[in-house]
PDB file of C-alpha atoms in Angstrom:
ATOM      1  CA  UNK A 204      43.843  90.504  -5.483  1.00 69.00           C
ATOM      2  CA  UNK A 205      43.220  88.324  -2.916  1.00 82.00           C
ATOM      3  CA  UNK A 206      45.114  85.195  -2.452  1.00 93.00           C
ATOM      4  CA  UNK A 207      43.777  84.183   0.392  1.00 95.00           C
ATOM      5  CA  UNK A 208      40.091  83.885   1.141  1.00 95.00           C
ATOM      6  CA  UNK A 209      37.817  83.200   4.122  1.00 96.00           C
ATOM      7  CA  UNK A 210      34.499  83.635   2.629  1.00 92.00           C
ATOM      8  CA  UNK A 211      32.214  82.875   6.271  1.00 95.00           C
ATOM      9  CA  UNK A 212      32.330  86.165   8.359  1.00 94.00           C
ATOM     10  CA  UNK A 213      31.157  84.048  10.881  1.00 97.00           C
ATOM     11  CA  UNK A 214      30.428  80.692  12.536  1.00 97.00           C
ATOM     12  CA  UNK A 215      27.945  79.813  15.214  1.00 98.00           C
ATOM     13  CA  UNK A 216      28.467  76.559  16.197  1.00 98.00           C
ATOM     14  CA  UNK A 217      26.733  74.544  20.046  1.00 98.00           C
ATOM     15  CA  UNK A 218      28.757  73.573  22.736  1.00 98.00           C
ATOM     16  CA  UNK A 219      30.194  70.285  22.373  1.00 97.00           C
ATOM     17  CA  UNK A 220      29.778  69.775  18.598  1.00 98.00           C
ATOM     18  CA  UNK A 221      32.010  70.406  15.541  1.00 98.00           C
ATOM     19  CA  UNK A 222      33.280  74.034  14.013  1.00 98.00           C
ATOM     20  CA  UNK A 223      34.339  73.675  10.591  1.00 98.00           C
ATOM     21  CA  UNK A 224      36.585  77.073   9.096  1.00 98.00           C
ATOM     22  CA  UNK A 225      37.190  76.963   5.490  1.00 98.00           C
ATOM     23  CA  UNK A 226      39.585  78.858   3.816  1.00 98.00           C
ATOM     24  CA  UNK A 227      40.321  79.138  -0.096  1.00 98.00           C
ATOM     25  CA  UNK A 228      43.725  80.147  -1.799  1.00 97.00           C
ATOM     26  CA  UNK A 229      44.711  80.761  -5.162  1.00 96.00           C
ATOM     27  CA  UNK A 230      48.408  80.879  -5.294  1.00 93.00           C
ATOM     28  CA  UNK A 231      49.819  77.337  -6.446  1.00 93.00           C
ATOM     29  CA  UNK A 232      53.339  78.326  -4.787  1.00 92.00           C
ATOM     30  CA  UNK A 233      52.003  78.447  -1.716  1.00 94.00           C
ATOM     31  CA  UNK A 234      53.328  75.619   0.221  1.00 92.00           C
ATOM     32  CA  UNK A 235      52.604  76.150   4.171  1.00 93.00           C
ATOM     33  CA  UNK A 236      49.439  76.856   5.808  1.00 95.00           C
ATOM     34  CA  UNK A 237      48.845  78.814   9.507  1.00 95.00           C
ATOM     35  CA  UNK A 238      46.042  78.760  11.396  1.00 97.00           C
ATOM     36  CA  UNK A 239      45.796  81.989  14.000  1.00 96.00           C
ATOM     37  CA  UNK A 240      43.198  82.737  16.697  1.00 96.00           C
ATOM     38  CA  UNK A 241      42.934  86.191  17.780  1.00 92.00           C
ATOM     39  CA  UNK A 242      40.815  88.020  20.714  1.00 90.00           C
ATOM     40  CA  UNK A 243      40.048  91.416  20.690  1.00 84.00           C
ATOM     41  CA  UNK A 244      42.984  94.146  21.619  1.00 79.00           C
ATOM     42  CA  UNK A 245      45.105  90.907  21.397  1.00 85.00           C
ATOM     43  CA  UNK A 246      47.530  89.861  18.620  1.00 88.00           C
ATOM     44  CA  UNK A 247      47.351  86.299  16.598  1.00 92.00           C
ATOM     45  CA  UNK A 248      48.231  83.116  18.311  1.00 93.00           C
ATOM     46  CA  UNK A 249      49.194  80.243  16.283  1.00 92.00           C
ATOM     47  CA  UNK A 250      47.071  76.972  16.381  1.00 96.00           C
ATOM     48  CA  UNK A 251      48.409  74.925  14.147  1.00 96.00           C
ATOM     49  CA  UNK A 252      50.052  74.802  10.622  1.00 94.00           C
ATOM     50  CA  UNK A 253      50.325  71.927   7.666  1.00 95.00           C
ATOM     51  CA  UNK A 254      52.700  71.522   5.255  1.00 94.00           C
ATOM     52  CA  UNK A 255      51.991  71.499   1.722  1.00 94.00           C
ATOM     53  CA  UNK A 256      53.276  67.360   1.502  1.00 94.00           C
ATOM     54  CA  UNK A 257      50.476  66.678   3.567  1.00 96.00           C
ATOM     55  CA  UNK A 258      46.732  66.678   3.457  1.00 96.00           C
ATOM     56  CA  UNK A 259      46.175  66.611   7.736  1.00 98.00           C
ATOM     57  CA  UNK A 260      47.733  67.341  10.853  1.00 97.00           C
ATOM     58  CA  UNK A 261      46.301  67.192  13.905  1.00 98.00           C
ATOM     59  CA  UNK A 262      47.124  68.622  16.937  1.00 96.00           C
ATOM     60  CA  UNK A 263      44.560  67.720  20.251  1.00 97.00           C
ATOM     61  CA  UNK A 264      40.885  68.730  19.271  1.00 98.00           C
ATOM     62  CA  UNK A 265      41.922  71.118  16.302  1.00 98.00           C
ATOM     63  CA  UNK A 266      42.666  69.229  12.801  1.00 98.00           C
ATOM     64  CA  UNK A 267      43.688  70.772   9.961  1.00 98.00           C
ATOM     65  CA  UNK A 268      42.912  69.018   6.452  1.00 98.00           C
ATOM     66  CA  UNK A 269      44.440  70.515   3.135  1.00 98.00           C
ATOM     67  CA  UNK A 270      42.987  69.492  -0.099  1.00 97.00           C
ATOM     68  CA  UNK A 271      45.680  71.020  -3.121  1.00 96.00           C
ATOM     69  CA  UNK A 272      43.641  69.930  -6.045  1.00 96.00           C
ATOM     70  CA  UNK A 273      41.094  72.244  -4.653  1.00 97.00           C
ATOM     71  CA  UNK A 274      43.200  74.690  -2.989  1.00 97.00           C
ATOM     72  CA  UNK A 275      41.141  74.494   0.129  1.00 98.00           C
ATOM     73  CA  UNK A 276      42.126  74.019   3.384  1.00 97.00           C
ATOM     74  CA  UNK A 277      39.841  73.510   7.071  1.00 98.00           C
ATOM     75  CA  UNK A 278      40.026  73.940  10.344  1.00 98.00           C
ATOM     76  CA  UNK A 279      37.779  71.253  12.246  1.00 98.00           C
ATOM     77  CA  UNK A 280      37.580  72.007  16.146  1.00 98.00           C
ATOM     78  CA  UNK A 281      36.154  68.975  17.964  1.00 98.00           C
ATOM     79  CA  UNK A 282      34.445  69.679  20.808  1.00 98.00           C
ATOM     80  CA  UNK A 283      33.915  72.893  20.693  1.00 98.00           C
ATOM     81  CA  UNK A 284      34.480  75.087  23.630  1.00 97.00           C
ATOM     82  CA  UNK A 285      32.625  78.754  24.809  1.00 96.00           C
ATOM     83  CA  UNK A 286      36.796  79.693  25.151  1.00 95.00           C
ATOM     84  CA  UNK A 287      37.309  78.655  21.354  1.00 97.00           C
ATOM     85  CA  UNK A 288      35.020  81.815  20.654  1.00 97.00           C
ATOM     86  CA  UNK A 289      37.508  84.227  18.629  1.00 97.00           C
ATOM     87  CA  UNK A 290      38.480  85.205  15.145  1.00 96.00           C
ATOM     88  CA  UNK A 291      40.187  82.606  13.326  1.00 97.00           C
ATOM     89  CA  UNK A 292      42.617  83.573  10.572  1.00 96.00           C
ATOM     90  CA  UNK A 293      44.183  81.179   8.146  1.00 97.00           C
ATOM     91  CA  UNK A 294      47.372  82.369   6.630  1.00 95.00           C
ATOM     92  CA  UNK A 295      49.455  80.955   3.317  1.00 95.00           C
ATOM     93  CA  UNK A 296      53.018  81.371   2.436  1.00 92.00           C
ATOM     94  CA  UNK A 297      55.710  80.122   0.348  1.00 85.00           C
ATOM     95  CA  UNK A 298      59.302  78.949   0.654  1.00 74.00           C
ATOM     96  CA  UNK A 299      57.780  77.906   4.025  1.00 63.00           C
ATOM     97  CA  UNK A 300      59.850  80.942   5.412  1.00 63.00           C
ATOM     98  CA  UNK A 301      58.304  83.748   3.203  1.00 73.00           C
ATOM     99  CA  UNK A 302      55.553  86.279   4.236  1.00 85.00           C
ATOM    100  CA  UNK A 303      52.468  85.362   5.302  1.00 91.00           C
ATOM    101  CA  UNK A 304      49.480  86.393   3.505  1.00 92.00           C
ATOM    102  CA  UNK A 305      46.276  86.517   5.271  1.00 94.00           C
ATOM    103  CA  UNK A 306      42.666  85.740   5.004  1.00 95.00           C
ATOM    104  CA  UNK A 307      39.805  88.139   6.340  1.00 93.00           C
ATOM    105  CA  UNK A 308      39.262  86.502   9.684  1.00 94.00           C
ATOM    106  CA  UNK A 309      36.270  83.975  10.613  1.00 97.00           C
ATOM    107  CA  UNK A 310      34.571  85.189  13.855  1.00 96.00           C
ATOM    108  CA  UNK A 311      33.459  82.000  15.823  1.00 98.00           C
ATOM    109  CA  UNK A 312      30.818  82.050  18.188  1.00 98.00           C
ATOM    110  CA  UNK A 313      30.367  78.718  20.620  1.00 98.00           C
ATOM    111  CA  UNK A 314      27.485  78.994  22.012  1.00 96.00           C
ATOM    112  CA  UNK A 315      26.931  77.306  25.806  1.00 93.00           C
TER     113      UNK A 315
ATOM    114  CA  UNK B 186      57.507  79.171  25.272  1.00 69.00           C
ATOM    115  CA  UNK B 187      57.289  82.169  22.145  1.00 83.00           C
ATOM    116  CA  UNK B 188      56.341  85.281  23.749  1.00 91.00           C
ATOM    117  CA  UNK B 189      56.397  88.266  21.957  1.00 95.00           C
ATOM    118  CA  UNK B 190      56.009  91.687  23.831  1.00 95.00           C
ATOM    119  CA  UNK B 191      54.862  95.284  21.672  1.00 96.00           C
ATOM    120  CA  UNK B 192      54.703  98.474  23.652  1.00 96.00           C
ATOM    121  CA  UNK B 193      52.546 101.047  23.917  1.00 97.00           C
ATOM    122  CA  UNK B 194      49.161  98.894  23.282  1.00 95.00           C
ATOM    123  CA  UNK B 195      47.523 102.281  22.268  1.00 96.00           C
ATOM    124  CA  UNK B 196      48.817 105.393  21.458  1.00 96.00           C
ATOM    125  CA  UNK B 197      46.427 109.063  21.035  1.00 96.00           C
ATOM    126  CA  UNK B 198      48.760 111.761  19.711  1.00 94.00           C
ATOM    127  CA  UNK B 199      47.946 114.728  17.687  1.00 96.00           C
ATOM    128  CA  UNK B 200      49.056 115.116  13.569  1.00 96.00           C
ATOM    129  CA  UNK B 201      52.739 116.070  13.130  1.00 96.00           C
ATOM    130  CA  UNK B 202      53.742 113.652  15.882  1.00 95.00           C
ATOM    131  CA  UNK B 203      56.320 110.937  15.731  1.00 96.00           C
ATOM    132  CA  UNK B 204      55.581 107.509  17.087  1.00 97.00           C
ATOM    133  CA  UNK B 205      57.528 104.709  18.284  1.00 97.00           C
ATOM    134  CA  UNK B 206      56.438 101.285  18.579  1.00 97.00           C
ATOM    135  CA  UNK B 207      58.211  98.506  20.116  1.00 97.00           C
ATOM    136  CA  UNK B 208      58.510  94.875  19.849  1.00 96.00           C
ATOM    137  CA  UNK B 209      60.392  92.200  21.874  1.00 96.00           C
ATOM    138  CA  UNK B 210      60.757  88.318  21.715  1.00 94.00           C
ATOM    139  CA  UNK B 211      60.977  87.732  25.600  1.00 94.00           C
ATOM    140  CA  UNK B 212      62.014  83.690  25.447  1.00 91.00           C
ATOM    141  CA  UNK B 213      63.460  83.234  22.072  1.00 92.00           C
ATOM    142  CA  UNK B 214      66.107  85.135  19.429  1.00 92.00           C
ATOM    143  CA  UNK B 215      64.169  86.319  16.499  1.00 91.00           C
ATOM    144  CA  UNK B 216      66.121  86.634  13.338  1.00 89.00           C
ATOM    145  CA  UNK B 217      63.640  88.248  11.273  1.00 92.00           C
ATOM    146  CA  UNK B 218      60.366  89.926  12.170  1.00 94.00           C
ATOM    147  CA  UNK B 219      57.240  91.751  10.684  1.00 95.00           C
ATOM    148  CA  UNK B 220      55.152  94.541  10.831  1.00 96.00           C
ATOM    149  CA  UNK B 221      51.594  94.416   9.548  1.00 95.00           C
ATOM    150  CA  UNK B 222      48.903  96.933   9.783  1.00 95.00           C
ATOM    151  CA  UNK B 223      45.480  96.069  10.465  1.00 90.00           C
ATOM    152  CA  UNK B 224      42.266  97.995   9.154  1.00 85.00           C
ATOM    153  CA  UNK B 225      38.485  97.395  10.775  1.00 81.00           C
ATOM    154  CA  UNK B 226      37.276  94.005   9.618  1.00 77.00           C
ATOM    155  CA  UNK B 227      39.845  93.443   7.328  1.00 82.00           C
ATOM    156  CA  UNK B 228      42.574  91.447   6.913  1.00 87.00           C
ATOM    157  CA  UNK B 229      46.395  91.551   8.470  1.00 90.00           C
ATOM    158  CA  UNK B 230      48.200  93.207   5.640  1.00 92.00           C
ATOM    159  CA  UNK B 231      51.936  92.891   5.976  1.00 94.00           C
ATOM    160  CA  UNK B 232      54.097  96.355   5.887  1.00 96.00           C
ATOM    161  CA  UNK B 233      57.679  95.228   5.623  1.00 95.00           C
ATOM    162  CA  UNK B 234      60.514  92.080   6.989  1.00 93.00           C
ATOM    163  CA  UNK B 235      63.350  92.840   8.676  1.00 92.00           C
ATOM    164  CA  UNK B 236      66.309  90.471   9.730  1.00 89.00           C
ATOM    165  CA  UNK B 237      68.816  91.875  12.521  1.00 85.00           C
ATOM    166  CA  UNK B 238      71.011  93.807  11.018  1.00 83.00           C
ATOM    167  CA  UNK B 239      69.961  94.280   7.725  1.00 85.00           C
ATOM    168  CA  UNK B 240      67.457  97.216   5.906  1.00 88.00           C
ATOM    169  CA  UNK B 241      64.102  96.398   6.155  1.00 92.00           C
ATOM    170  CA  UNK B 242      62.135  95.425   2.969  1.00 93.00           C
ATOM    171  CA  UNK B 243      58.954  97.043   2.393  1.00 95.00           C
ATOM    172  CA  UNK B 244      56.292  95.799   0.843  1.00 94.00           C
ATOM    173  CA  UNK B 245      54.739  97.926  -2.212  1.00 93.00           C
ATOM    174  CA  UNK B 246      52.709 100.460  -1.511  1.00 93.00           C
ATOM    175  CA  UNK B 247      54.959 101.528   2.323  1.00 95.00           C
ATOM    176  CA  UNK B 248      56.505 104.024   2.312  1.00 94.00           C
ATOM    177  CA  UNK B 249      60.279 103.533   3.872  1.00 93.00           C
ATOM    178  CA  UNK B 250      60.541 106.952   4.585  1.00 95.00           C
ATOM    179  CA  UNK B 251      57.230 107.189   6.478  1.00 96.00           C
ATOM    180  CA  UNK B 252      57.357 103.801   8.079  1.00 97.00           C
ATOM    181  CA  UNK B 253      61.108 103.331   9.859  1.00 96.00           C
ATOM    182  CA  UNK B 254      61.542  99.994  11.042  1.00 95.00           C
ATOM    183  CA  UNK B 255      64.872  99.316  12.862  1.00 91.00           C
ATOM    184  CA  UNK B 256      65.846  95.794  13.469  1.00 89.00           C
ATOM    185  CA  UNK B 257      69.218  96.090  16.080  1.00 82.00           C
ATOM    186  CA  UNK B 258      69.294  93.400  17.975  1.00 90.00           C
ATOM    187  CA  UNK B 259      67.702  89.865  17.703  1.00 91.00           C
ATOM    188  CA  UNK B 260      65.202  90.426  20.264  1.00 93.00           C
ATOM    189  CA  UNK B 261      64.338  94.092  19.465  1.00 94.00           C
ATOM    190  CA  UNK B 262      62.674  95.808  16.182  1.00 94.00           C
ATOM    191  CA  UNK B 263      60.987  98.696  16.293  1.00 96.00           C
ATOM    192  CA  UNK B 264      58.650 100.981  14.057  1.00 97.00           C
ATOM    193  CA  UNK B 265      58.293 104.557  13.969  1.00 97.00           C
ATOM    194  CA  UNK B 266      55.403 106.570  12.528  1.00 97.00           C
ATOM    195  CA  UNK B 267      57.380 109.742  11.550  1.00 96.00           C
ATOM    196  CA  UNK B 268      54.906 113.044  11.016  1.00 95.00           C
ATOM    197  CA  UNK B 269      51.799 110.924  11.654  1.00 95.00           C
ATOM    198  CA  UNK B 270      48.274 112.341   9.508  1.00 95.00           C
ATOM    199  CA  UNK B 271      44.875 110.929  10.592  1.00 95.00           C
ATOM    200  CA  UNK B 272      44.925 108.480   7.834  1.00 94.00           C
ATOM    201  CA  UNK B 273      47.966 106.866   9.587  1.00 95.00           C
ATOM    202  CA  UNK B 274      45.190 105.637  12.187  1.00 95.00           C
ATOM    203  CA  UNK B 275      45.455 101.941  12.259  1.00 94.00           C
ATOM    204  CA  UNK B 276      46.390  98.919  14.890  1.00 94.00           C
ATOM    205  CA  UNK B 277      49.769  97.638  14.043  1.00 96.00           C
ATOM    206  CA  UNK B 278      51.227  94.370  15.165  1.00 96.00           C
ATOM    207  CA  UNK B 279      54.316  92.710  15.125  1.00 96.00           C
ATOM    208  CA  UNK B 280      55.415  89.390  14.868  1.00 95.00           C
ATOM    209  CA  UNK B 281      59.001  87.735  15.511  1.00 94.00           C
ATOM    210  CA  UNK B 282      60.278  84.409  14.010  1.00 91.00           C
ATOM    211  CA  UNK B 283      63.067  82.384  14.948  1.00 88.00           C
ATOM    212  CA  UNK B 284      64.153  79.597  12.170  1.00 84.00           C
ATOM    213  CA  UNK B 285      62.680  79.527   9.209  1.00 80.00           C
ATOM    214  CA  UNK B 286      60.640  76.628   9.475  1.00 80.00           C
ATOM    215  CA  UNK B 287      58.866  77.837  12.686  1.00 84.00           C
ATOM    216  CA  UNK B 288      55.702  79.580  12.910  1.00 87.00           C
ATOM    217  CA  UNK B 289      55.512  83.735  13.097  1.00 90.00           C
ATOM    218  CA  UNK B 290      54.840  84.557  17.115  1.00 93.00           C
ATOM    219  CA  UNK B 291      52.973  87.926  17.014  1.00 94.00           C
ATOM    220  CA  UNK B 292      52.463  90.740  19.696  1.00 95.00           C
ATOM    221  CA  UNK B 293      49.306  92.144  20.943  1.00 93.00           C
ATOM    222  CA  UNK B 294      49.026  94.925  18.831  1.00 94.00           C
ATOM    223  CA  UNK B 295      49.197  98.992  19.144  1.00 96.00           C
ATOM    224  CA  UNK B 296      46.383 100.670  17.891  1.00 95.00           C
ATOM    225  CA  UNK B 297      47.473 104.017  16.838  1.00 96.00           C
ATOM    226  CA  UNK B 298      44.950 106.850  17.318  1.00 96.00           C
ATOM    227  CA  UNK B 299      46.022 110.658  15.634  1.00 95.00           C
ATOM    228  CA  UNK B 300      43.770 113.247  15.943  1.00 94.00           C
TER     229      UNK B 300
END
């Protein structure tokens, strides 16, 4: 069962313009939301993370938006950089502190 | 700020071999961290939680006996992969948290390779 879905395999997105990540979740209780980047041989890093009170955060060029009555949640990346080229994991957990439950990775590609 | 350090970053050992894996948090005290496993093109699955000084809890489906985490200090955990069979193959990765309401800090990885 999979709680937490990334259903795009991949992005492509130009220089310069917008990536958009989506991720879906099916778990009501979940009440905190991760963003990770990962490069190859390399583990996670965090990006940013929302709260489930909120419906954005932003943090520089990455904005997260989290829509509950949906139970969908983006990652908007504005511009977009060649370096922003990685898997992107979003993550869900609840009791903020509790395990974190993975989606199946988006591989962006920025393209120069 | 939030480094976290896991040693070896590849391992190649034959079946019947015990394997230790390390992880550190270098800049910060973690009271509890992880261990997930990682299969091609799939997702991070997560293996068990341990807080320093208490047994790990696995998640279902890990076996304890197979997978020993120890969890001495609060910048030290380790796993070990005891009597390791091909199907152990895998990239594990660790990750280290400080409070609870901070984000998990994971380590590069080890990807585990038994012939």
């Amino acid at each position: 069962d999979q709680q937490v879905k990334q259903n795009s395999p991949s992005l492509s997105v130009q220089e310069g313009r917008i990536s958009i990540l989506n991720c879906d979740y099916t778990n009501s209780m979940f009440d905190y939301f991760l963003w990770y980047k990962k490069y190859p041989a390399e583990g996670p890093t965090f990006l940013i993370s929302i709260s489930s009170i909120k419906d954005k955060n932003e943090d520089g060029r990455f904005t997260v938006f989290l829509n509950k009555s949906a139970k969908h949640l983006s990652l908007h990346i504005v511009p977009s950089q060649p370096g922003d080229s990685a898997v992107y994991f979003c993550a869900a957990t609840y009791n903020q502190g509790g395990k974190l439950i993975f989606g199946q990775g988006t591989e962006l590609s920025v393209k120069p | 700020g939030a480094v976290v350090s896991q040693h070896p970053s590849r391992v190649i050992c034959k079946s019947g071999t015990s394997v230790k894996i390390e992880c550190r948090s270098l800049d910060f005290q973690a009271t509890t961290m992880f261990w997930y496993r990682q299969f091609p093109k799939q997702s991070l699955m997560l293996m068990a939680t341990s807080n320093e000084g208490s047994k790990a809890t696995y998640e279902q489906g890990v076996e304890k006996d197979k997978f020993l985490i120890n969890h001495a200090s609060l910048t030290l955990s380790t796993l070990t992969v005891t009597s390791a069979h091909p199907e152990d193959s895998s990239f594990y990765i660790c990750s280290a948290r400080g409070a609870v309401s901070q984000p998990q800090h994971f380590g590069d990885g080890t990807r585990l390779s038994i012939l």
